[in-house]
Short mmCIF file of N, CA and C in Angstrom, two decimals:
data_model
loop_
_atom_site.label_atom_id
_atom_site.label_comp_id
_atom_site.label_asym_id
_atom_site.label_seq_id
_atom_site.Cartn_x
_atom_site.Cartn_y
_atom_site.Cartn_z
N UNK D 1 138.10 68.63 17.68
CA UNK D 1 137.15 69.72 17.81
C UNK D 1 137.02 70.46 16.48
N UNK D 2 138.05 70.50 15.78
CA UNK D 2 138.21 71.16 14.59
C UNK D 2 137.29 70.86 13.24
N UNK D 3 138.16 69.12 13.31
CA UNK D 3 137.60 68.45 12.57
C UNK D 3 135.80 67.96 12.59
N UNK D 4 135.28 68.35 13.78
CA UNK D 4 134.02 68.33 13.95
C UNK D 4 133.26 69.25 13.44
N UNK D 5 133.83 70.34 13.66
CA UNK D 5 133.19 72.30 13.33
C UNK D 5 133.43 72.01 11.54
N UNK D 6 134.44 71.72 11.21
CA UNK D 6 134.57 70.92 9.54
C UNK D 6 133.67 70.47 9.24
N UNK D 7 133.34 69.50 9.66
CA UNK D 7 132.32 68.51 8.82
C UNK D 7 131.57 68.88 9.23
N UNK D 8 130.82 69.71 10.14
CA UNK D 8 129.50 70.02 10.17
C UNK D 8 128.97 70.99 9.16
N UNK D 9 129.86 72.12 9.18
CA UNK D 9 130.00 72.90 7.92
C UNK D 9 129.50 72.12 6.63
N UNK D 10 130.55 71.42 6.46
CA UNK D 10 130.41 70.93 5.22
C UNK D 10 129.69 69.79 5.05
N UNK D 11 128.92 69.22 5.63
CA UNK D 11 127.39 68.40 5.82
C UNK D 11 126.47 69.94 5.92
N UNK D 12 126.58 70.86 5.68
CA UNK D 12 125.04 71.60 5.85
C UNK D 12 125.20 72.18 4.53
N UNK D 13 126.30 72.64 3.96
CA UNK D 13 126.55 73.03 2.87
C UNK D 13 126.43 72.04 1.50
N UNK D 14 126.81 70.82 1.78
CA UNK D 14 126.82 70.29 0.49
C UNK D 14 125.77 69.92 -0.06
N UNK D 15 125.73 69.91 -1.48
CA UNK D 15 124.66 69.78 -2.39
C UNK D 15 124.03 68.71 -3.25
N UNK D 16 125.86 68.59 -3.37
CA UNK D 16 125.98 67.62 -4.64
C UNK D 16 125.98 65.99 -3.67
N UNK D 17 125.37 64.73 -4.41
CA UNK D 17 125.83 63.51 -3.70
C UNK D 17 126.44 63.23 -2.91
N UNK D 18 127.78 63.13 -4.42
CA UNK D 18 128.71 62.80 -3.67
C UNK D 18 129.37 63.55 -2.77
N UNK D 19 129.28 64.79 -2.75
CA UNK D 19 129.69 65.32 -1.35
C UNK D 19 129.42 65.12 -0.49
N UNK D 20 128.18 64.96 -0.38
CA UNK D 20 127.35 64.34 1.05
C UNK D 20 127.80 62.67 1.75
N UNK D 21 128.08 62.39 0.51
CA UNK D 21 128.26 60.79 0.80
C UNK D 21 129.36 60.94 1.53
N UNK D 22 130.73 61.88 0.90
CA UNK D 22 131.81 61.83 1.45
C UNK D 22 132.20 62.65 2.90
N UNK D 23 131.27 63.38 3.03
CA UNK D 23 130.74 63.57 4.12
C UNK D 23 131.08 62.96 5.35
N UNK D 24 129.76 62.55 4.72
CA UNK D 24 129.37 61.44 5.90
C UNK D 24 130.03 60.46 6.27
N UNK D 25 130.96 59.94 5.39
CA UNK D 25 132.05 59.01 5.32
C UNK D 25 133.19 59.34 6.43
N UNK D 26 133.73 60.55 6.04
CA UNK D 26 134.40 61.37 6.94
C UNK D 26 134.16 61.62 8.38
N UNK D 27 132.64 61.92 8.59
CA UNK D 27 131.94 61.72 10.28
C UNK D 27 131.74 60.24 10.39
N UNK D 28 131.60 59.76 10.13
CA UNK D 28 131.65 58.31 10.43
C UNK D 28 133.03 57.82 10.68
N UNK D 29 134.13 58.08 10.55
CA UNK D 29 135.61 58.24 10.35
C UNK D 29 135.88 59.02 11.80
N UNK D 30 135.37 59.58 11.81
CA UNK D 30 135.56 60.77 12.74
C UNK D 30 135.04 60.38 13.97
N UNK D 31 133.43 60.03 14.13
CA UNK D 31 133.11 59.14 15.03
C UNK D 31 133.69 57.99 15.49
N UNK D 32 134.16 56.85 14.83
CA UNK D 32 134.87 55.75 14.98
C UNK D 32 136.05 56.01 16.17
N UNK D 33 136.74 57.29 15.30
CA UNK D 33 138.41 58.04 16.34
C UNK D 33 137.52 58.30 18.15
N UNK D 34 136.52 59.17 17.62
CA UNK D 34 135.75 59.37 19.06
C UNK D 34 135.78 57.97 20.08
N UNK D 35 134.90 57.24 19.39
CA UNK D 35 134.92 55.86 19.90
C UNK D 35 135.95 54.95 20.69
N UNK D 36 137.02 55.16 19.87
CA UNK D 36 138.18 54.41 20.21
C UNK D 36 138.74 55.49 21.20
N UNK D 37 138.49 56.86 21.30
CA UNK D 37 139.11 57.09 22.51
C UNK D 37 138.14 57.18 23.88
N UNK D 38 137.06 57.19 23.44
CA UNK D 38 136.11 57.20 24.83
C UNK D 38 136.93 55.56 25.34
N UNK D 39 137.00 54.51 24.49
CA UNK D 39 137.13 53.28 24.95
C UNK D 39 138.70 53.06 25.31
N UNK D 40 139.31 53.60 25.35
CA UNK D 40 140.84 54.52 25.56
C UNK D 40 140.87 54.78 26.75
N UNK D 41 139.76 56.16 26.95
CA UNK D 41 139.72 56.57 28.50
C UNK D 41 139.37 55.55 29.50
N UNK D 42 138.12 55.03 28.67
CA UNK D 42 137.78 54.01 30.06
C UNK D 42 139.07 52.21 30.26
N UNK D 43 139.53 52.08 29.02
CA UNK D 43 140.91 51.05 29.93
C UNK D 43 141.41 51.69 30.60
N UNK D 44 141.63 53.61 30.35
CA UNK D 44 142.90 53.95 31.27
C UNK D 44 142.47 53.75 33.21
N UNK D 45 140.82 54.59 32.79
CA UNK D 45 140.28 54.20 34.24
C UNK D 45 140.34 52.86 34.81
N UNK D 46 139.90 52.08 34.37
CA UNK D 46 139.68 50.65 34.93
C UNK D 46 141.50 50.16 35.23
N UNK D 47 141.94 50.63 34.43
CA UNK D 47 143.31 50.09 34.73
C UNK D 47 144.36 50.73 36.07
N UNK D 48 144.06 52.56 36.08
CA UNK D 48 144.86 52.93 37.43
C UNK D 48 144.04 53.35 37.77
N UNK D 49 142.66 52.88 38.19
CA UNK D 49 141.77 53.72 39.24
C UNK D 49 142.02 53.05 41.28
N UNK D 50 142.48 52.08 40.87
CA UNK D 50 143.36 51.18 42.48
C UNK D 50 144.31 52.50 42.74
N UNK D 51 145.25 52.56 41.36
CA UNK D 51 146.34 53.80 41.86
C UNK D 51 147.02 54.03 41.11
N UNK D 52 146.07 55.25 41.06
CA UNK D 52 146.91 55.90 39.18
C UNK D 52 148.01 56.81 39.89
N UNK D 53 148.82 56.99 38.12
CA UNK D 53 150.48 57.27 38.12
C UNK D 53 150.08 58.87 38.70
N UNK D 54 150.63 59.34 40.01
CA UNK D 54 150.84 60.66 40.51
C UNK D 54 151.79 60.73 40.39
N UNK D 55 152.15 62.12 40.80
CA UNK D 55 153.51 62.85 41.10
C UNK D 55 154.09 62.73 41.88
N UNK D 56 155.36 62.72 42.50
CA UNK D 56 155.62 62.17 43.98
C UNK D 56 155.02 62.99 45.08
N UNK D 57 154.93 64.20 45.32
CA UNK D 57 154.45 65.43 46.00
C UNK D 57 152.70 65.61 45.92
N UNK D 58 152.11 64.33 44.89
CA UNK D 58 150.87 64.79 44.87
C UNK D 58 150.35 63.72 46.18
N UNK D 59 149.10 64.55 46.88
CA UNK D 59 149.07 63.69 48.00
C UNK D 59 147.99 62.40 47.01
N UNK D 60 147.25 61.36 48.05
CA UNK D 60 146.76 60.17 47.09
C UNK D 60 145.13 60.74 46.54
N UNK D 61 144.49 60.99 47.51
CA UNK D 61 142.99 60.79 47.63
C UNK D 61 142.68 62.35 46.40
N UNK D 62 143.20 63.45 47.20
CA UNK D 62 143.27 64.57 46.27
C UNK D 62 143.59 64.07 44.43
N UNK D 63 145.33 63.74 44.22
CA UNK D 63 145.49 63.23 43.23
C UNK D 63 144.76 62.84 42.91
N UNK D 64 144.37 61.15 43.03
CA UNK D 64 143.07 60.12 42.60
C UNK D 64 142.23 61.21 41.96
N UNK D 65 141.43 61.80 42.50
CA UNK D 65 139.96 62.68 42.11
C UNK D 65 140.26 63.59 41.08
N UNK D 66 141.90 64.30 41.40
CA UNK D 66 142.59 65.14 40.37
C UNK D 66 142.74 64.14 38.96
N UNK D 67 142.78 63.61 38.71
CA UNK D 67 143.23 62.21 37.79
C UNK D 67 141.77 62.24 36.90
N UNK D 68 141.52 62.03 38.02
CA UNK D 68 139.86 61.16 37.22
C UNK D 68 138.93 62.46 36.86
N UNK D 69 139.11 63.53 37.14
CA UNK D 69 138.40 65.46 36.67
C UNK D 69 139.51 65.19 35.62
N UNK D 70 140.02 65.27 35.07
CA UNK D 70 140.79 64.98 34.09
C UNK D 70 140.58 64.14 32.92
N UNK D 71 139.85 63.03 33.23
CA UNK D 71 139.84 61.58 32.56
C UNK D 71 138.03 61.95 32.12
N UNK D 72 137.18 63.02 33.33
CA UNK D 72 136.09 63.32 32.95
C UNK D 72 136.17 64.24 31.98
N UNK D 73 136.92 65.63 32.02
CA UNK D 73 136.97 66.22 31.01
C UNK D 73 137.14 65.82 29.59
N UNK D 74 137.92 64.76 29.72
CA UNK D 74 137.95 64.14 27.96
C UNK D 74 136.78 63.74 27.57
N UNK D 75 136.13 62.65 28.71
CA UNK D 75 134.76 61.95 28.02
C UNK D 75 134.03 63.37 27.76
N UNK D 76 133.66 64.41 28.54
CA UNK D 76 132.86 65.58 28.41
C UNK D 76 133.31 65.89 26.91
N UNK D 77 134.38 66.47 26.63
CA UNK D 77 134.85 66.57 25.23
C UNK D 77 134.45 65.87 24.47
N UNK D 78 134.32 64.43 24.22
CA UNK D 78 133.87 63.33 23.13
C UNK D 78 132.59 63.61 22.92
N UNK D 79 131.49 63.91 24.22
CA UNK D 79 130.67 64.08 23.94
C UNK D 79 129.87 65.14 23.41
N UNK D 80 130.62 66.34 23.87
CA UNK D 80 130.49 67.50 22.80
C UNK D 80 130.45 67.27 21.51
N UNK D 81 131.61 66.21 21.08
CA UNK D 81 131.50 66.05 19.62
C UNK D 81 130.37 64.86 19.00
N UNK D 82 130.31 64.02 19.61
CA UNK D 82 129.13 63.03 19.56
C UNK D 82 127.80 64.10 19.19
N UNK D 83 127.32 64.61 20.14
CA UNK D 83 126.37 65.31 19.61
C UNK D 83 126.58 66.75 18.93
N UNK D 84 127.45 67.24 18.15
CA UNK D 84 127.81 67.63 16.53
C UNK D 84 127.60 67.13 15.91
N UNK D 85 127.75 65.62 15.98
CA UNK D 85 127.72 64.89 15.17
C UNK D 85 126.70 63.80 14.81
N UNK D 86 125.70 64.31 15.09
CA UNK D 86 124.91 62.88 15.62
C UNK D 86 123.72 62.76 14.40
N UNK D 87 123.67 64.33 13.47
CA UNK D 87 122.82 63.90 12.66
C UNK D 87 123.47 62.73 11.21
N UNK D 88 124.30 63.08 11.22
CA UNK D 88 125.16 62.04 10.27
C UNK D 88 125.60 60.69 10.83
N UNK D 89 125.26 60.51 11.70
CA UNK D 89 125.34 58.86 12.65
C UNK D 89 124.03 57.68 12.83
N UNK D 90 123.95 56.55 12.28
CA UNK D 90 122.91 55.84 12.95
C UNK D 90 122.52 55.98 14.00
N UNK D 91 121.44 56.21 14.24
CA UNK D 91 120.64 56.16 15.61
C UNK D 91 121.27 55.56 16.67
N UNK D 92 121.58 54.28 16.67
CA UNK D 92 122.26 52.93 16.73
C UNK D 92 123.24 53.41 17.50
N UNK D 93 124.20 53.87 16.69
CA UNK D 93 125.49 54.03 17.39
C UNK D 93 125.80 55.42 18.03
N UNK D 94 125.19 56.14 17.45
CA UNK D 94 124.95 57.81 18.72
C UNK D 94 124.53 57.22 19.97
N UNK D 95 123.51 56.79 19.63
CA UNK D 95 122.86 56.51 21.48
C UNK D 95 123.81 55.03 21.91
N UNK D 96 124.37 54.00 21.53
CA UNK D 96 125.26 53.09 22.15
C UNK D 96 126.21 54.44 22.34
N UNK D 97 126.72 54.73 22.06
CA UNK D 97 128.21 55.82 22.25
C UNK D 97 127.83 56.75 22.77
N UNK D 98 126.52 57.40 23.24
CA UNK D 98 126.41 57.94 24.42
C UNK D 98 125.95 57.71 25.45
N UNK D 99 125.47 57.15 25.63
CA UNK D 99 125.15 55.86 26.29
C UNK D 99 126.38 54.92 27.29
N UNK D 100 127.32 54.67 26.62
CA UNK D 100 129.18 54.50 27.01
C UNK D 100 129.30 55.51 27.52
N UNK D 101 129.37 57.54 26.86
CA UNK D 101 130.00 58.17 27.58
C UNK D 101 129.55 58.68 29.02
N UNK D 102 128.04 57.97 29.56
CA UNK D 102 127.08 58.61 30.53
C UNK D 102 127.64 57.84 31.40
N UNK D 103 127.61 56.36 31.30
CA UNK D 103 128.15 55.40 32.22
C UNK D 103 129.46 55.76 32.26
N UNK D 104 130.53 56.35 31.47
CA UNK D 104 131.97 56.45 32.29
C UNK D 104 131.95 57.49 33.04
N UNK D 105 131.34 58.62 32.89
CA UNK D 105 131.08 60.00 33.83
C UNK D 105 130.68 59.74 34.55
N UNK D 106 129.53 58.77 34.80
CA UNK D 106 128.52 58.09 35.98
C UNK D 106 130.14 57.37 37.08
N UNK D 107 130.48 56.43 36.43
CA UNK D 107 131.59 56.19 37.28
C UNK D 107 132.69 56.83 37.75
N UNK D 108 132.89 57.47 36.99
CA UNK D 108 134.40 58.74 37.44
C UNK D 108 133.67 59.71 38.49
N UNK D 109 132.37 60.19 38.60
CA UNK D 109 131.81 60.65 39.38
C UNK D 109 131.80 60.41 40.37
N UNK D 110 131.29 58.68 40.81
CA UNK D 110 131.17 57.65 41.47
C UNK D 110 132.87 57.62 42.17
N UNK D 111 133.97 57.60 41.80
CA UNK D 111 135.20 57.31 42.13
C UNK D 111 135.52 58.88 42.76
N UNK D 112 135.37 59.94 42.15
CA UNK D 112 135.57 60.98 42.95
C UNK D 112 134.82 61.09 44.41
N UNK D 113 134.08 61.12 44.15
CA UNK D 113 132.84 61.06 45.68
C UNK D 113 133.62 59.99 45.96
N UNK D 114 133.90 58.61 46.02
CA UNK D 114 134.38 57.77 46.97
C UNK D 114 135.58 58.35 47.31
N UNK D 115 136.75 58.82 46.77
CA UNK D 115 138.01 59.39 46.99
C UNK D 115 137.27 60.33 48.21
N UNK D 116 136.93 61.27 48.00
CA UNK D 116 136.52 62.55 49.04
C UNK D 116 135.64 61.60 50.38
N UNK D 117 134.79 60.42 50.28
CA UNK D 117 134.29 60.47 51.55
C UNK D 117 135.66 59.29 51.99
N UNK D 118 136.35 58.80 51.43
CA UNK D 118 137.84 57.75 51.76
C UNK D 118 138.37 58.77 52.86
N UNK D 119 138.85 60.21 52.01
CA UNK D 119 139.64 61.14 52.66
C UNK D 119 138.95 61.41 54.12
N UNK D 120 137.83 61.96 53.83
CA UNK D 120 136.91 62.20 55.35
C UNK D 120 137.23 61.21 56.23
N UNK D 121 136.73 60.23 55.61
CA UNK D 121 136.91 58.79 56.89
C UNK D 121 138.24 58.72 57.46
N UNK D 122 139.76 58.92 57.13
CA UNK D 122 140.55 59.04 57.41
C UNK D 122 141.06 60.06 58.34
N UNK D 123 140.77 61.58 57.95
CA UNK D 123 140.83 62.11 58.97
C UNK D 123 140.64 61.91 60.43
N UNK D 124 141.69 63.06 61.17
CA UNK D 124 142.02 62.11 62.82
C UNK D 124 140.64 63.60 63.48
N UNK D 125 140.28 63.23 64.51
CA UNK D 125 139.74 63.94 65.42
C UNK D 125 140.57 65.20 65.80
N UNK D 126 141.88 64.81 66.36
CA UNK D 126 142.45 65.56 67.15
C UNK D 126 143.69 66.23 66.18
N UNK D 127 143.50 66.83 65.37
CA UNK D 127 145.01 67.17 64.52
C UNK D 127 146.02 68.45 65.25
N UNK D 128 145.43 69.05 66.58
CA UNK D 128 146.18 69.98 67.30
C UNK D 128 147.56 69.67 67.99
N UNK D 129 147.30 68.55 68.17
CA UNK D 129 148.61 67.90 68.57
C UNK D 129 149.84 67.70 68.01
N UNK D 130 149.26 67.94 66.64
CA UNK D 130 150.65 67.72 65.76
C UNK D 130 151.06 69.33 65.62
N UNK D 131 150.26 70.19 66.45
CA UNK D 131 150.67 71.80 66.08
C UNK D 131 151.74 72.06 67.46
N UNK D 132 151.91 71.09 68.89
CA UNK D 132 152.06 71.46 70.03
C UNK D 132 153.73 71.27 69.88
N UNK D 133 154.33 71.26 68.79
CA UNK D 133 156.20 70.67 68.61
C UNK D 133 157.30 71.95 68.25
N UNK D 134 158.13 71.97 68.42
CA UNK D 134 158.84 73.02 68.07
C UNK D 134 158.85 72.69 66.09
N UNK D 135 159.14 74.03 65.92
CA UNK D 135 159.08 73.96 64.57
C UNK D 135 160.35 73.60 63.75
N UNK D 136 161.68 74.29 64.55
CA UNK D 136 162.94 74.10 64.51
C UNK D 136 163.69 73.34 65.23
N UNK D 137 164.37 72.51 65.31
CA UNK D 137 165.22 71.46 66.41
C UNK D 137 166.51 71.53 65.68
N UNK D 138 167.33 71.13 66.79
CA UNK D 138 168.67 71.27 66.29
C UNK D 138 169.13 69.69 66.61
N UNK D 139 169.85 69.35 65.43
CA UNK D 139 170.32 67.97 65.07
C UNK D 139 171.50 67.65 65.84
N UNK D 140 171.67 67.04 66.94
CA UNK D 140 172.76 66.91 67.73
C UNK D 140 174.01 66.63 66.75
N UNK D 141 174.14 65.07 66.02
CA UNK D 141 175.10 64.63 65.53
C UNK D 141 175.59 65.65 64.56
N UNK D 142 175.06 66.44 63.70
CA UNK D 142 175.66 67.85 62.60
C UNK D 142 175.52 69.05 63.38
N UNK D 143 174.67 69.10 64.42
CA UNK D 143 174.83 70.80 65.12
C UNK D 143 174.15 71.70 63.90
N UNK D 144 173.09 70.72 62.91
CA UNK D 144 172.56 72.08 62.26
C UNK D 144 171.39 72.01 62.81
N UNK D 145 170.64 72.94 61.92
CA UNK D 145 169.21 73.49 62.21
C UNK D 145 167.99 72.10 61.41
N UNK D 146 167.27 72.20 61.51
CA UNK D 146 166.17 71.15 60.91
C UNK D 146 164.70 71.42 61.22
N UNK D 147 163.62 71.63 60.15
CA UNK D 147 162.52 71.74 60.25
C UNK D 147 161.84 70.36 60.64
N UNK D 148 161.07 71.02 61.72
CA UNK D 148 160.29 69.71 62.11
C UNK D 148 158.62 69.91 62.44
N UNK D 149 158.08 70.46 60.99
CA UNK D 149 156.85 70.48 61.20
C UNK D 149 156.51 69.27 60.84
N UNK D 150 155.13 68.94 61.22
CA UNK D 150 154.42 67.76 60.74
C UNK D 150 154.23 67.17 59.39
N UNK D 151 154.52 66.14 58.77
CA UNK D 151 154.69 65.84 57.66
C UNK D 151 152.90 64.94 57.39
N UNK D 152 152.14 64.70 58.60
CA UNK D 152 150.72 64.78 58.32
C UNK D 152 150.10 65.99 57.93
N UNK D 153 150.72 66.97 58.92
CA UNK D 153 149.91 68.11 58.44
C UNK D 153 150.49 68.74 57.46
N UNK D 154 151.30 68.85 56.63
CA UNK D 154 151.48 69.13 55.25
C UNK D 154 150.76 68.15 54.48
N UNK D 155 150.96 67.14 54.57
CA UNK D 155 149.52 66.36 53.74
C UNK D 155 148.39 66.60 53.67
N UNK D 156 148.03 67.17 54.80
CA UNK D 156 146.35 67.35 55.06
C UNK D 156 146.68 68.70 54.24
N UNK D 157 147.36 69.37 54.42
CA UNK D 157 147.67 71.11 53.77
C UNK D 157 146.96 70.79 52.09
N UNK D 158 147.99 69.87 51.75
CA UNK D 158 147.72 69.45 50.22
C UNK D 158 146.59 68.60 49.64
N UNK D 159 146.25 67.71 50.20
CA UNK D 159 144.82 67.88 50.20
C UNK D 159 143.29 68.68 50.30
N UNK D 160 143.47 69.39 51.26
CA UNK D 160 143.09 70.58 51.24
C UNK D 160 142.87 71.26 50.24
N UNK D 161 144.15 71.43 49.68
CA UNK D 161 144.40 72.57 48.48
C UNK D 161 143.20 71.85 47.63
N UNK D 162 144.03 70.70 47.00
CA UNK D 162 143.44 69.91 46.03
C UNK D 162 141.89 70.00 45.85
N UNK D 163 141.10 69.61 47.23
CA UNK D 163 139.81 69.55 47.30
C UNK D 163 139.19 70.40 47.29
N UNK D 164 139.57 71.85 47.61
CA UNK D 164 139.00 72.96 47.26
C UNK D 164 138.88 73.18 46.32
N UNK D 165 139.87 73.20 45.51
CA UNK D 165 139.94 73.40 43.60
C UNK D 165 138.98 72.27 42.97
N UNK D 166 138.58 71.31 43.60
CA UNK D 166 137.99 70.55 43.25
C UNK D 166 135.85 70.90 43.55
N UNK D 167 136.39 71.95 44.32
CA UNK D 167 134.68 72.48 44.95
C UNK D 167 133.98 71.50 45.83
N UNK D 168 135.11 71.26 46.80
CA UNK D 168 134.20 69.89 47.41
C UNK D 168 134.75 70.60 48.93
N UNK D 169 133.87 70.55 49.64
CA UNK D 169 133.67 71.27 51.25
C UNK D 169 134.57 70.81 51.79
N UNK D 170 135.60 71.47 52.52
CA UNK D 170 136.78 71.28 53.70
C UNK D 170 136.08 70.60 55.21
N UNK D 171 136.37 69.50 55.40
CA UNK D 171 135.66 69.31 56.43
C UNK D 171 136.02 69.92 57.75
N UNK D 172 135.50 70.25 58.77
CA UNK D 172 136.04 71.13 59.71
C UNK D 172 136.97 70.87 60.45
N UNK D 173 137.76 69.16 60.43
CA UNK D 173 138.61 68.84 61.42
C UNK D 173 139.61 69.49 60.34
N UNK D 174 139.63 69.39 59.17
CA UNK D 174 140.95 69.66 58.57
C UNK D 174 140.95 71.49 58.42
N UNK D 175 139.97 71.93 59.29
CA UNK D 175 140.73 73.58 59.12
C UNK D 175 141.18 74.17 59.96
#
């Protein structure tokens, strides 16, 4: 980001040739790094979008979408700098390289919306049932105490969370 606000500066300022040349040399340098990481992001997608590395506690479908708002924010970033940069770039390769970054947003988009209607489809009709249990039970063989809420409905809890932060509508079985 830095190095972009740099060379733009100093592409509007320079006077002399060779400054310009070196310039441009430099955004072209600079572009290339862009390049190689837009093409970075998208092996990482194609590679754990089946089932990228979560946390153990993160639930899947939430995670997944959490992952990939993540993997969008970078391309969004590249492309901020792409177009900084675009008067010092062949035609050519601005529009191929944005062009790349539309289609990976197009798909990470595409993968979020499938994650969220996956999650929907999954949801049960009836989730009251898992509310009808004692909350506490006592463990015969130790004589201690033991929580025994639903370990679906803490999932659905965390999902939940997730998808809200994500601005995507709670569907009504899960509230």
């Amino acid at each position: 980001q830095q190095a972009a606000n740099l060379l733009e500066a100093w592409f509007h300022f320079a006077k002399r040739d060779s400054i310009h040349i070196s310039v441009a040399k430099h955004v072209q340098t600079h572009f290339a790094f862009c390049t190689a990481e837009l093409n970075s992001v998208r092996k990482e997608y194609d590679f754990n979008r089946r089932g990228p590395v979560l946390h153990t506690n993160t639930p899947f479908y939430g995670g997944s979408a959490k992952w990939a708002r993540s993997l969008k924010r970078r391309v969004e970033n590249l492309m901020e700098q792409f177009t900084k940069g675009w008067y010092c770039v062949s035609s050519r390769e601005y529009t191929e390289a944005f062009g790349q970054s539309t289609a990976v947003l197009a798909s990470l988009d595409d993968y979020i919306k499938k994650m969220y209607s996956d999650w929907k489809a999954l949801l049960e009709e009836d989730l009251s049932s898992n509310l009808d249990r004692h909350l506490i039970v006592q463990v015969m063989l130790t004589n201690c105490l033991e929580g025994n809420f639903s370990k679906k409905l803490l999932l659905l809890f965390d999902e939940v969370r997730i998808w809200e932060k994500l601005l995507f509508p709670v569907p009504y079985q899960a509230l």
